[in-house]
Amino acid sequence: MKASAFAYARATSVAHALELLATHGERAKVLSGGQSLMPAMNLRLISPELVVDIGELDELRGIAVKQGVLTIGALTRHVDLLKSAEVNTHVPLLAQAVAHVAHPAIRNRGTIGGSLAHADPASELPACMVTLGATIITRGLGGERRIAASAFFTGIYETVLSPQELLVAVELPAAPTHSRHFFHEFARRHGDYAIVGLAAQAVVNGGQFADIRLGFFAVGERPLLAKSANRLIDVVITPAVLSEASSLLGEELDPLEDQQATAAMRRHLAKVLLARGVSSLLSRPDLGVGAAA
Ligand SMILES: Cc1cc2nc3c(=O)[nH]c(=O)nc-3n(C[C@H](O)[C@H](O)[C@H](O)COP(=O)(O)OP(=O)(O)OC[C@H]3O[C@@H](n4cnc5c(N)ncnc54)[C@H](O)[C@@H]3O)c2cc1C
């Protein structure tokens, strides 16, 4: 199938893009890498009257580190994240996660801004933003908004972005010294969207978690920063403690059911990931899969 007829405008500056969006509102759609927008248009899931191509706005591209904060422009492609020494050094969780986003051809065009604005609940990058405590920066004609990632994603393909706004950048605090990370997803094949995934970062002190942030994805309508992680902080992790955290996790999950998995299977897989993540972050193989039930 082909997309319905639409008008096309290539934005020459952020201000130009914002003017076009302000004029056309919900009838317009922003085009970044096109890896989600074009399939959706070709399947006629959406039929914008105007496509605003921001792909040539170099000011929205690039990665910079300043005073312990990594700023990533919205048009930075997945492949750029994958190859970035700054990302690898300062937010290694993101470097690991992005290798799971689709396939090379898609990573060569898809962008971080597009991925976050698209807000697929099975996407890796939104979960990483929540885990890493990112700030998402948007711009509209009225000015800039800085939004905590935990407040940005509101539902399946839904965010707090208005149709008149652009996502322009994300800011990520550099991972604390001696922090550890864990990323894993269950997917049918490498590169497929996750059935269930976990992006985790922790600070370990004397064999205990001084901090642990667990961002689950594909377990509900948006990425979930698990509150049950608090049960794991400043305590000796025994199988009983892990089992308790696992039960608490089960209570806070509200997984969707689809062709890939039932809600019960997703809940089970999330608990398996919790056990594997904790075991890996603490380098404690004894806490592995057995504690997941
Ligand atoms: C076969 C296939 C497999 C895939 N597998 C995965 C996967 O495993 N994991 C995963 O995370 N993704 C996957 N993707 C999606 C891919 O990662 C996309 O690149 C990404 O979701 C969107 O990025 P984009 O730059 O292509 O955005 P686009 O397709 O250009 O835009 C996506 C949406 O975001 C809006 N938008 C884009 N940029 C902005 C902006 N700066 N401000 C405001 N709104 C904006 C658009 O209007 C549109 O609604 C897959 C895609 C395909 C085709």
CSV table of C-alpha atoms in Angstrom, one decimal, residues 60-166:
chain,number,residue,atom,x,y,z
A,60,LEU,CA,19.7,19.2,16.2
A,61,ARG,CA,22.5,16.7,15.6
A,62,GLY,CA,25.5,15.7,17.8
A,63,ILE,CA,26.7,14.6,21.2
A,64,ALA,CA,28.4,16.9,23.7
A,65,VAL,CA,29.6,16.4,27.3
A,66,LYS,CA,29.8,19.3,29.7
A,67,GLN,CA,30.1,19.2,33.5
A,68,GLY,CA,29.0,15.6,33.8
A,69,VAL,CA,26.0,16.0,31.5
A,70,LEU,CA,25.7,14.4,28.1
A,71,THR,CA,23.6,16.3,25.6
A,72,ILE,CA,22.3,14.4,22.6
A,73,GLY,CA,20.6,16.3,19.7
A,74,ALA,CA,17.3,14.9,18.6
A,75,LEU,CA,18.6,14.1,15.1
A,76,THR,CA,21.5,12.0,16.3
A,77,ARG,CA,21.1,8.6,14.7
A,78,HIS,CA,21.1,5.3,16.4
A,79,VAL,CA,24.4,4.4,14.6
A,80,ASP,CA,26.0,7.6,15.9
A,81,LEU,CA,25.1,6.6,19.5
A,82,LEU,CA,26.5,3.1,18.8
A,83,LYS,CA,29.8,4.5,17.6
A,84,SER,CA,30.1,7.4,20.1
A,85,ALA,CA,33.1,7.2,22.5
A,86,GLU,CA,31.2,9.7,24.8
A,87,VAL,CA,28.1,7.6,25.0
A,88,ASN,CA,30.2,4.5,25.6
A,89,THR,CA,32.2,6.2,28.4
A,90,HIS,CA,29.5,8.2,30.1
A,91,VAL,CA,26.3,6.3,29.5
A,92,PRO,CA,27.3,2.7,28.7
A,93,LEU,CA,23.8,1.4,29.3
A,94,LEU,CA,22.6,3.4,26.3
A,95,ALA,CA,25.5,2.2,24.2
A,96,GLN,CA,24.5,-1.4,25.0
A,97,ALA,CA,20.8,-0.8,24.5
A,98,VAL,CA,21.0,0.8,21.1
A,99,ALA,CA,22.7,-2.3,19.6
A,100,HIS,CA,19.3,-4.0,20.2
A,101,VAL,CA,17.3,-1.3,18.2
A,102,ALA,CA,16.3,-2.9,14.9
A,103,HIS,CA,18.9,-3.7,12.3
A,104,PRO,CA,21.8,-1.7,10.7
A,105,ALA,CA,19.7,-0.3,7.9
A,106,ILE,CA,17.2,1.2,10.3
A,107,ARG,CA,19.9,2.3,12.8
A,108,ASN,CA,21.6,4.2,9.9
A,109,ARG,CA,18.5,6.5,9.6
A,110,GLY,CA,16.5,6.2,12.8
A,111,THR,CA,17.1,9.0,15.4
A,112,ILE,CA,16.9,9.2,19.1
A,113,GLY,CA,14.4,12.0,18.9
A,114,GLY,CA,12.2,10.0,16.5
A,115,SER,CA,12.4,7.0,18.8
A,116,LEU,CA,11.4,9.0,21.9
A,117,ALA,CA,8.7,11.0,20.2
A,118,HIS,CA,7.3,7.8,18.7
A,119,ALA,CA,7.1,6.3,22.2
A,120,ASP,CA,6.6,2.6,21.3
A,121,PRO,CA,6.3,0.9,24.7
A,122,ALA,CA,8.5,-2.0,23.4
A,123,SER,CA,11.3,0.4,22.5
A,124,GLU,CA,14.7,0.3,24.2
A,125,LEU,CA,15.6,4.0,24.2
A,126,PRO,CA,12.5,5.3,26.2
A,127,ALA,CA,13.3,2.8,28.9
A,128,CYS,CA,16.9,3.9,29.0
A,129,MET,CA,15.9,7.5,29.4
A,130,VAL,CA,13.7,6.7,32.4
A,131,THR,CA,16.4,4.5,34.0
A,132,LEU,CA,19.1,7.1,33.4
A,133,GLY,CA,17.0,10.0,34.7
A,134,ALA,CA,17.1,11.9,31.4
A,135,THR,CA,15.7,15.3,30.8
A,136,ILE,CA,13.9,15.7,27.4
A,137,ILE,CA,14.0,19.1,25.9
A,138,THR,CA,11.3,20.3,23.6
A,139,ARG,CA,10.8,23.6,21.8
A,140,GLY,CA,7.7,25.3,20.6
A,141,LEU,CA,6.9,28.9,19.5
A,142,GLY,CA,6.3,29.7,23.1
A,143,GLY,CA,9.8,28.6,24.2
A,144,GLU,CA,11.6,25.6,25.6
A,145,ARG,CA,10.3,22.9,28.0
A,146,ARG,CA,12.5,20.6,30.0
A,147,ILE,CA,10.6,17.4,30.9
A,148,ALA,CA,11.8,14.6,33.1
A,149,ALA,CA,11.7,11.3,31.1
A,150,SER,CA,9.6,9.8,33.8
A,151,ALA,CA,6.8,12.3,33.0
A,152,PHE,CA,7.3,12.4,29.2
A,153,PHE,CA,5.8,9.1,28.2
A,154,THR,CA,2.1,8.9,28.8
A,155,GLY,CA,0.8,5.9,26.9
A,156,ILE,CA,1.1,3.7,23.8
A,157,TYR,CA,2.7,6.0,21.2
A,158,GLU,CA,1.8,8.9,23.5
A,159,THR,CA,3.9,11.6,25.1
A,160,VAL,CA,3.4,15.1,26.5
A,161,LEU,CA,4.7,16.6,23.2
A,162,SER,CA,2.1,18.8,21.6
A,163,PRO,CA,1.7,18.7,17.8
A,164,GLN,CA,3.2,22.2,17.7
A,165,GLU,CA,6.4,21.2,19.5
A,166,LEU,CA,9.7,19.6,18.4
